[in-house]
Amino acid sequence: MRIKLVHGVALLCTGLLTGAFGYGAANLVPTFNAVPLEMRLSFHAELMKMNGITMQAAMGASIVSALTLAVLTAGRTRLLAGAAGLLALASFLITRFGNVPINGRIKQWALTSAPADHAEILGRWELFNTMRTLTAFAAFVLLIVLAVGGLRVAVQDRAVGS
């Protein structure tokens, strides 16, 4: 029962993370690119204030719950859950070392003005955004695979002592 509960939490957390990143990639980024630059910078800076806590919490919970599932299971389930945890960690690292520094620059630009190379920098932000979205999605898919068929096998493996 404990393993199923942890798996459910991991699914919920990675699903929320994937949904948030997916919404951003599918809706926010195209909207950012469709509005005047000043509007994008102002909105982006305000959005990052709100996202800071919620997205870090979702990433942290995704990492911890998937890795906890890996610790509590064995065999293929351990491997897939561990991979999901590492993919969620990759989303965090991409965000922390890719998007966040650029977000800091965007906050400054919103108060002053964007530099001449702003399009290249914003393009890098979008690349990092795509990468973190794909890693979160892959983590979610691995946990879905376990929900569809792999979790029961791991519980049996653990009962046998493998």
XYZ file of N, CA and C in Angstrom:
486
model
N 0.829 -1.204 0.000
C 0.000 0.000 0.000
C 0.868 1.260 0.000
N 1.951 1.252 0.790
C 2.832 2.410 0.862
C 3.444 2.722 -0.508
N 3.821 1.675 -1.244
C 4.421 1.870 -2.563
C 3.404 2.495 -3.515
N 2.163 2.030 -3.471
C 1.131 2.607 -4.343
C 0.876 4.074 -3.999
N 0.900 4.406 -2.732
C 0.698 5.794 -2.320
C 1.841 6.682 -2.828
N 3.063 6.232 -2.650
C 4.215 7.007 -3.137
C 4.152 7.136 -4.655
N 3.770 6.057 -5.326
C 3.648 6.114 -6.779
C 2.578 7.125 -7.189
N 1.455 7.132 -6.483
C 0.396 8.097 -6.771
C 0.871 9.531 -6.593
N 1.617 9.779 -5.526
C 2.157 11.126 -5.294
C 3.133 11.500 -6.405
N 3.986 10.554 -6.807
C 4.946 10.811 -7.883
C 4.211 11.126 -9.190
N 3.176 10.376 -9.483
C 2.382 10.648 -10.686
C 1.740 12.028 -10.623
N 1.147 12.350 -9.498
C 0.501 13.644 -9.336
C 1.505 14.782 -9.517
N 2.633 14.681 -8.831
C 3.617 15.771 -8.879
C 4.223 15.937 -10.266
N 4.620 14.834 -10.887
C 5.209 14.957 -12.225
C 4.154 15.358 -13.249
N 2.911 14.947 -13.035
C 1.833 15.370 -13.930
C 1.590 16.869 -13.836
N 1.577 17.388 -12.610
C 1.406 18.839 -12.437
C 2.583 19.603 -13.037
N 3.791 19.103 -12.817
C 4.975 19.753 -13.371
C 4.938 19.751 -14.892
N 4.640 18.604 -15.465
C 4.559 18.492 -16.917
C 3.455 19.386 -17.481
N 2.329 19.408 -16.805
C 1.220 20.256 -17.255
C 1.577 21.730 -17.220
N 2.243 22.150 -16.154
C 2.630 23.560 -16.049
C 3.640 23.927 -17.132
N 4.666 23.099 -17.286
C 5.659 23.369 -18.321
C 5.031 23.266 -19.717
N 4.171 22.275 -19.902
C 3.526 22.106 -21.203
C 2.639 23.277 -21.562
N 1.884 23.773 -20.592
C 1.046 24.952 -20.832
C 1.918 26.139 -21.228
N 3.014 26.309 -20.511
C 3.922 27.400 -20.831
C 4.471 27.297 -22.243
N 4.907 26.079 -22.602
C 5.495 25.878 -23.934
C 4.458 26.050 -25.041
N 3.253 25.555 -24.807
C 2.228 25.581 -25.853
C 1.483 26.909 -25.946
N 1.382 27.626 -24.821
C 0.555 28.832 -24.810
C 1.303 30.113 -24.462
N 2.093 30.083 -23.402
C 2.763 31.309 -22.989
C 3.851 31.741 -23.966
N 4.709 30.811 -24.366
C 5.813 31.191 -25.255
C 5.298 31.777 -26.575
N 4.329 31.131 -27.238
C 3.818 31.764 -28.469
C 3.188 33.136 -28.205
N 2.547 33.290 -27.050
C 1.962 34.586 -26.708
C 3.064 35.606 -26.450
N 4.113 35.196 -25.722
C 5.263 36.085 -25.518
C 5.768 36.620 -26.851
N 5.837 35.732 -27.840
C 6.383 36.111 -29.140
C 5.413 36.913 -30.000
N 4.144 36.962 -29.612
C 3.141 37.663 -30.416
C 2.874 39.091 -29.947
N 3.299 39.415 -28.741
C 3.017 40.748 -28.198
C 4.261 41.629 -28.303
N 4.091 42.930 -28.159
C 5.260 43.813 -28.177
C 6.270 43.431 -27.079
N 7.534 43.666 -27.352
C 8.608 43.264 -26.447
C 8.417 43.828 -25.044
N 8.036 45.070 -24.908
C 7.866 45.678 -23.579
C 6.795 44.939 -22.775
N 5.723 44.544 -23.446
C 4.650 43.812 -22.777
C 5.160 42.434 -22.344
N 5.892 41.763 -23.228
C 6.439 40.449 -22.893
C 7.345 40.551 -21.671
N 8.222 41.512 -21.663
C 9.177 41.628 -20.559
C 8.463 41.895 -19.241
N 7.492 42.787 -19.252
C 6.735 43.088 -18.023
C 5.979 41.867 -17.532
N 5.277 41.213 -18.449
C 4.502 40.029 -18.066
C 5.412 38.903 -17.595
N 6.495 38.679 -18.320
C 7.444 37.615 -17.978
C 8.008 37.854 -16.572
N 8.418 39.077 -16.281
C 8.973 39.398 -14.965
C 7.949 39.150 -13.863
N 6.714 39.539 -14.072
C 5.663 39.315 -13.066
C 5.352 37.831 -12.912
N 5.307 37.120 -14.024
C 5.021 35.689 -13.989
C 6.084 34.943 -13.189
N 7.334 35.334 -13.335
C 8.415 34.644 -12.628
C 8.302 34.839 -11.120
N 7.761 35.965 -10.680
C 7.534 36.164 -9.246
C 6.576 35.108 -8.717
N 5.540 34.809 -9.477
C 4.537 33.829 -9.061
C 5.060 32.397 -9.201
N 5.802 32.157 -10.262
C 6.282 30.799 -10.548
C 7.374 30.330 -9.608
N 8.127 31.242 -9.034
C 9.278 30.871 -8.224
C 8.970 29.798 -7.196
N 7.980 30.018 -6.385
C 7.660 29.080 -5.305
C 6.926 27.849 -5.837
N 5.910 28.057 -6.653
C 5.099 26.920 -7.081
C 5.871 25.942 -7.957
N 6.679 26.447 -8.863
C 7.412 25.541 -9.752
C 8.543 24.827 -9.016
N 9.210 25.518 -8.107
C 10.246 24.850 -7.317
C 9.638 23.752 -6.453
N 8.475 24.022 -5.885
C 7.806 23.006 -5.071
C 7.415 21.802 -5.923
N 6.887 22.042 -7.114
C 6.502 20.938 -7.994
C 7.715 20.126 -8.428
N 8.800 20.812 -8.750
C 10.015 20.088 -9.144
C 10.576 19.293 -7.979
N 10.640 19.916 -6.805
C 11.156 19.217 -5.620
C 10.318 18.001 -5.268
N 9.010 18.162 -5.265
C 8.123 17.049 -4.940
C 8.223 15.937 -5.987
N 8.395 16.295 -7.244
C 8.553 15.295 -8.311
C 9.831 14.487 -8.106
N 10.912 15.180 -7.815
C 12.197 14.512 -7.602
C 12.117 13.579 -6.404
N 11.682 14.104 -5.274
C 11.656 13.325 -4.027
C 10.719 12.133 -4.133
N 9.545 12.329 -4.685
C 8.578 11.220 -4.736
C 9.034 10.122 -5.699
N 9.583 10.486 -6.845
C 10.049 9.468 -7.793
C 11.250 8.714 -7.234
N 12.181 9.436 -6.601
C 13.338 8.745 -6.028
C 12.949 7.901 -4.819
N 11.965 8.338 -4.060
C 11.457 7.523 -2.953
C 10.845 6.235 -3.490
N 10.106 6.335 -4.578
C 9.544 5.136 -5.202
C 10.670 4.189 -5.633
N 11.735 4.736 -6.167
C 12.872 3.898 -6.580
C 13.476 3.175 -5.383
N 13.604 3.853 -4.267
C 14.176 3.244 -3.063
C 13.283 2.130 -2.523
N 11.972 2.309 -2.627
C 11.025 1.348 -2.057
C 10.751 0.141 -2.945
N 11.268 0.147 -4.166
C 10.960 -0.929 -5.101
C 12.250 -1.615 -5.551
N 12.092 -2.520 -6.478
C 13.245 -3.273 -6.981
C 13.098 -3.487 -8.484
N 14.150 -4.015 -9.084
C 14.113 -4.416 -10.483
C 13.797 -3.290 -11.440
N 12.953 -3.619 -12.413
C 12.581 -2.673 -13.471
C 11.886 -1.442 -12.904
N 11.073 -1.627 -11.886
C 10.381 -0.491 -11.285
C 11.380 0.476 -10.681
N 12.373 -0.042 -9.980
C 13.403 0.820 -9.397
C 14.112 1.607 -10.497
N 14.457 0.929 -11.558
C 15.161 1.577 -12.661
C 14.321 2.694 -13.278
N 13.052 2.409 -13.573
C 12.187 3.413 -14.203
C 11.871 4.571 -13.254
N 11.607 4.255 -11.999
C 11.321 5.315 -11.021
C 12.559 6.173 -10.791
N 13.722 5.542 -10.703
C 14.963 6.299 -10.553
C 15.229 7.191 -11.751
N 14.986 6.661 -12.941
C 15.155 7.469 -14.155
C 14.187 8.645 -14.149
N 12.950 8.413 -13.705
C 11.974 9.507 -13.616
C 12.459 10.573 -12.633
N 12.992 10.144 -11.499
C 13.527 11.102 -10.527
C 14.681 11.909 -11.092
N 15.556 11.245 -11.832
C 16.700 11.943 -12.438
C 16.248 12.902 -13.543
N 15.224 12.516 -14.277
C 14.683 13.422 -15.297
C 14.036 14.654 -14.651
N 13.337 14.444 -13.537
C 12.766 15.586 -12.814
C 13.897 16.478 -12.276
N 14.965 15.852 -11.808
C 16.133 16.611 -11.362
C 16.729 17.399 -12.528
N 16.783 16.791 -13.695
C 17.279 17.493 -14.882
C 16.423 18.724 -15.177
N 15.098 18.604 -15.033
C 14.216 19.762 -15.231
C 14.578 20.885 -14.265
N 14.839 20.504 -13.026
C 15.230 21.502 -12.023
C 16.558 22.167 -12.398
N 17.547 21.357 -12.754
C 18.872 21.901 -13.078
C 18.842 22.791 -14.319
N 18.073 22.377 -15.326
C 17.918 23.210 -16.526
C 17.282 24.546 -16.154
N 16.276 24.489 -15.304
C 15.598 25.706 -14.858
C 16.556 26.598 -14.078
N 17.224 25.989 -13.100
C 18.089 26.759 -12.194
C 19.266 27.400 -12.913
N 19.903 26.655 -13.809
C 21.122 27.158 -14.444
C 20.908 27.659 -15.872
N 19.716 27.453 -16.418
C 19.407 27.942 -17.757
C 18.410 29.083 -17.723
N 17.187 28.789 -17.278
C 16.116 29.788 -17.317
C 16.262 30.888 -16.259
N 16.595 30.506 -15.035
C 16.602 31.484 -13.939
C 17.585 32.633 -14.178
N 18.815 32.376 -14.615
C 19.697 33.520 -14.877
C 19.137 34.459 -15.956
N 18.511 33.888 -16.957
C 17.915 34.731 -18.005
C 16.704 35.475 -17.452
N 15.950 34.831 -16.571
C 14.818 35.522 -15.933
C 15.299 36.767 -15.198
N 16.455 36.651 -14.536
C 17.013 37.811 -13.834
C 17.318 38.951 -14.788
N 17.828 38.606 -15.948
C 18.119 39.627 -16.954
C 16.828 40.257 -17.472
N 15.818 39.407 -17.679
C 14.522 39.908 -18.170
C 13.917 40.889 -17.168
N 14.046 40.604 -15.874
C 13.538 41.533 -14.854
C 14.208 42.903 -14.989
N 15.508 42.885 -15.238
C 16.225 44.152 -15.417
C 15.767 44.872 -16.687
N 15.614 44.123 -17.754
C 15.178 44.721 -19.017
C 13.799 45.357 -18.878
N 12.928 44.710 -18.083
C 11.574 45.242 -17.900
C 11.620 46.620 -17.237
N 12.651 46.866 -16.439
C 12.797 48.154 -15.757
C 13.558 49.175 -16.598
N 14.393 48.683 -17.494
C 15.219 49.578 -18.314
C 14.861 49.373 -19.776
N 15.719 48.659 -20.496
C 15.421 48.304 -21.885
C 16.234 47.062 -22.248
N 15.772 46.372 -23.249
C 16.440 45.141 -23.685
C 17.681 45.483 -24.504
N 18.742 44.678 -24.384
C 19.940 44.927 -25.183
C 19.715 44.535 -26.641
N 20.672 44.880 -27.468
C 20.558 44.591 -28.904
C 20.445 43.095 -29.184
N 21.089 42.259 -28.360
C 21.064 40.803 -28.591
C 19.948 40.103 -27.822
N 18.900 40.850 -27.452
C 17.827 40.261 -26.648
C 17.153 39.074 -27.340
N 17.016 39.099 -28.651
C 16.328 37.999 -29.360
C 17.095 36.692 -29.192
N 18.413 36.750 -29.252
C 19.226 35.540 -29.056
C 19.081 35.022 -27.627
N 19.096 35.908 -26.660
C 18.975 35.511 -25.254
C 17.596 34.926 -24.983
N 16.555 35.552 -25.515
C 15.200 35.021 -25.343
C 15.055 33.679 -26.061
N 15.733 33.515 -27.187
C 15.741 32.228 -27.883
C 16.384 31.134 -27.034
N 17.453 31.482 -26.313
C 18.074 30.510 -25.400
C 17.116 30.152 -24.266
N 16.405 31.152 -23.736
C 15.420 30.874 -22.685
C 14.376 29.877 -23.199
N 13.915 30.082 -24.425
C 12.915 29.184 -25.006
C 13.484 27.786 -25.214
N 14.747 27.672 -25.596
C 15.390 26.360 -25.728
C 15.443 25.658 -24.384
N 15.874 26.364 -23.347
C 15.892 25.772 -22.006
C 14.487 25.377 -21.574
N 13.504 26.203 -21.907
C 12.116 25.889 -21.556
C 11.655 24.601 -22.237
N 12.000 24.444 -23.496
C 11.652 23.220 -24.223
C 12.345 22.010 -23.599
N 13.610 22.160 -23.254
C 14.363 21.048 -22.659
C 13.757 20.621 -21.324
N 13.420 21.567 -20.468
C 12.862 21.204 -19.159
C 11.457 20.626 -19.302
N 10.719 21.100 -20.292
C 9.398 20.533 -20.541
C 9.511 19.079 -20.984
N 10.444 18.798 -21.876
C 10.628 17.425 -22.370
C 11.139 16.488 -21.284
N 12.032 16.959 -20.419
C 12.518 16.080 -19.346
C 11.408 15.797 -18.337
N 10.591 16.797 -18.024
C 9.456 16.570 -17.117
C 8.453 15.610 -17.749
N 8.189 15.783 -19.030
C 7.266 14.899 -19.747
C 7.782 13.459 -19.740
N 9.071 13.276 -19.995
C 9.655 11.927 -20.000
C 9.538 11.281 -18.614
N 9.751 12.056 -17.555
C 9.599 11.530 -16.193
C 8.166 11.069 -15.969
N 7.215 11.867 -16.382
C 5.799 11.531 -16.229
C 5.454 10.266 -17.007
N 5.953 10.160 -18.229
C 5.692 8.974 -19.048
C 6.230 7.715 -18.367
N 7.426 7.782 -17.807
C 7.989 6.604 -17.125
C 7.110 6.181 -15.955
N 6.599 7.135 -15.215
C 5.727 6.791 -14.084
C 4.378 6.260 -14.553
N 3.905 6.728 -15.689
C 2.682 6.168 -16.275
C 2.923 4.724 -16.705
N 4.063 4.459 -17.310
C 4.410 3.081 -17.709
C 4.346 2.164 -16.495
N 4.854 2.629 -15.380
C 4.790 1.817 -14.153
C 3.351 1.626 -13.689
N 2.540 2.646 -13.826
C 1.140 2.536 -13.401
C 0.376 1.555 -14.273
N 0.702 1.533 -15.547
C -0.020 0.671 -16.477
C 0.360 -0.791 -16.311
N 1.622 -1.065 -15.998
C 1.963 -2.478 -15.944
C 3.119 -2.893 -15.084
N 3.997 -1.987 -14.719
C 5.224 -2.422 -14.069
C 5.203 -2.482 -12.563
N 4.327 -1.757 -11.904
C 4.383 -1.665 -10.448
C 4.088 -2.992 -9.772
N 3.114 -3.724 -10.253
C 2.755 -5.003 -9.637
C 3.942 -5.969 -9.667
N 4.659 -6.003 -10.767
C 5.819 -6.878 -10.894
C 6.846 -6.549 -9.830
N 7.081 -5.258 -9.582
C 8.074 -4.867 -8.601
C 7.642 -5.299 -7.204
N 6.349 -5.190 -6.897
C 5.871 -5.628 -5.595
C 6.086 -7.114 -5.439
N 5.830 -7.883 -6.479
C 6.085 -9.334 -6.437
C 7.572 -9.605 -6.287
N 8.418 -8.893 -7.034
C 9.860 -9.073 -6.921
C 10.323 -8.826 -5.494
N 9.798 -7.799 -4.879
C 10.210 -7.434 -3.523
C 9.772 -8.518 -2.546
N 8.580 -9.080 -2.740
C 8.081 -10.127 -1.848
C 8.958 -11.379 -1.936
N 9.484 -11.642 -3.129
C 10.329 -12.798 -3.311
C 11.730 -12.533 -2.788
N 12.089 -11.265 -2.682
C 13.383 -10.902 -2.130
C 14.426 -10.535 -3.172
N 14.011 -10.284 -4.418
C 14.994 -9.918 -5.448
C 15.416 -8.489 -5.329
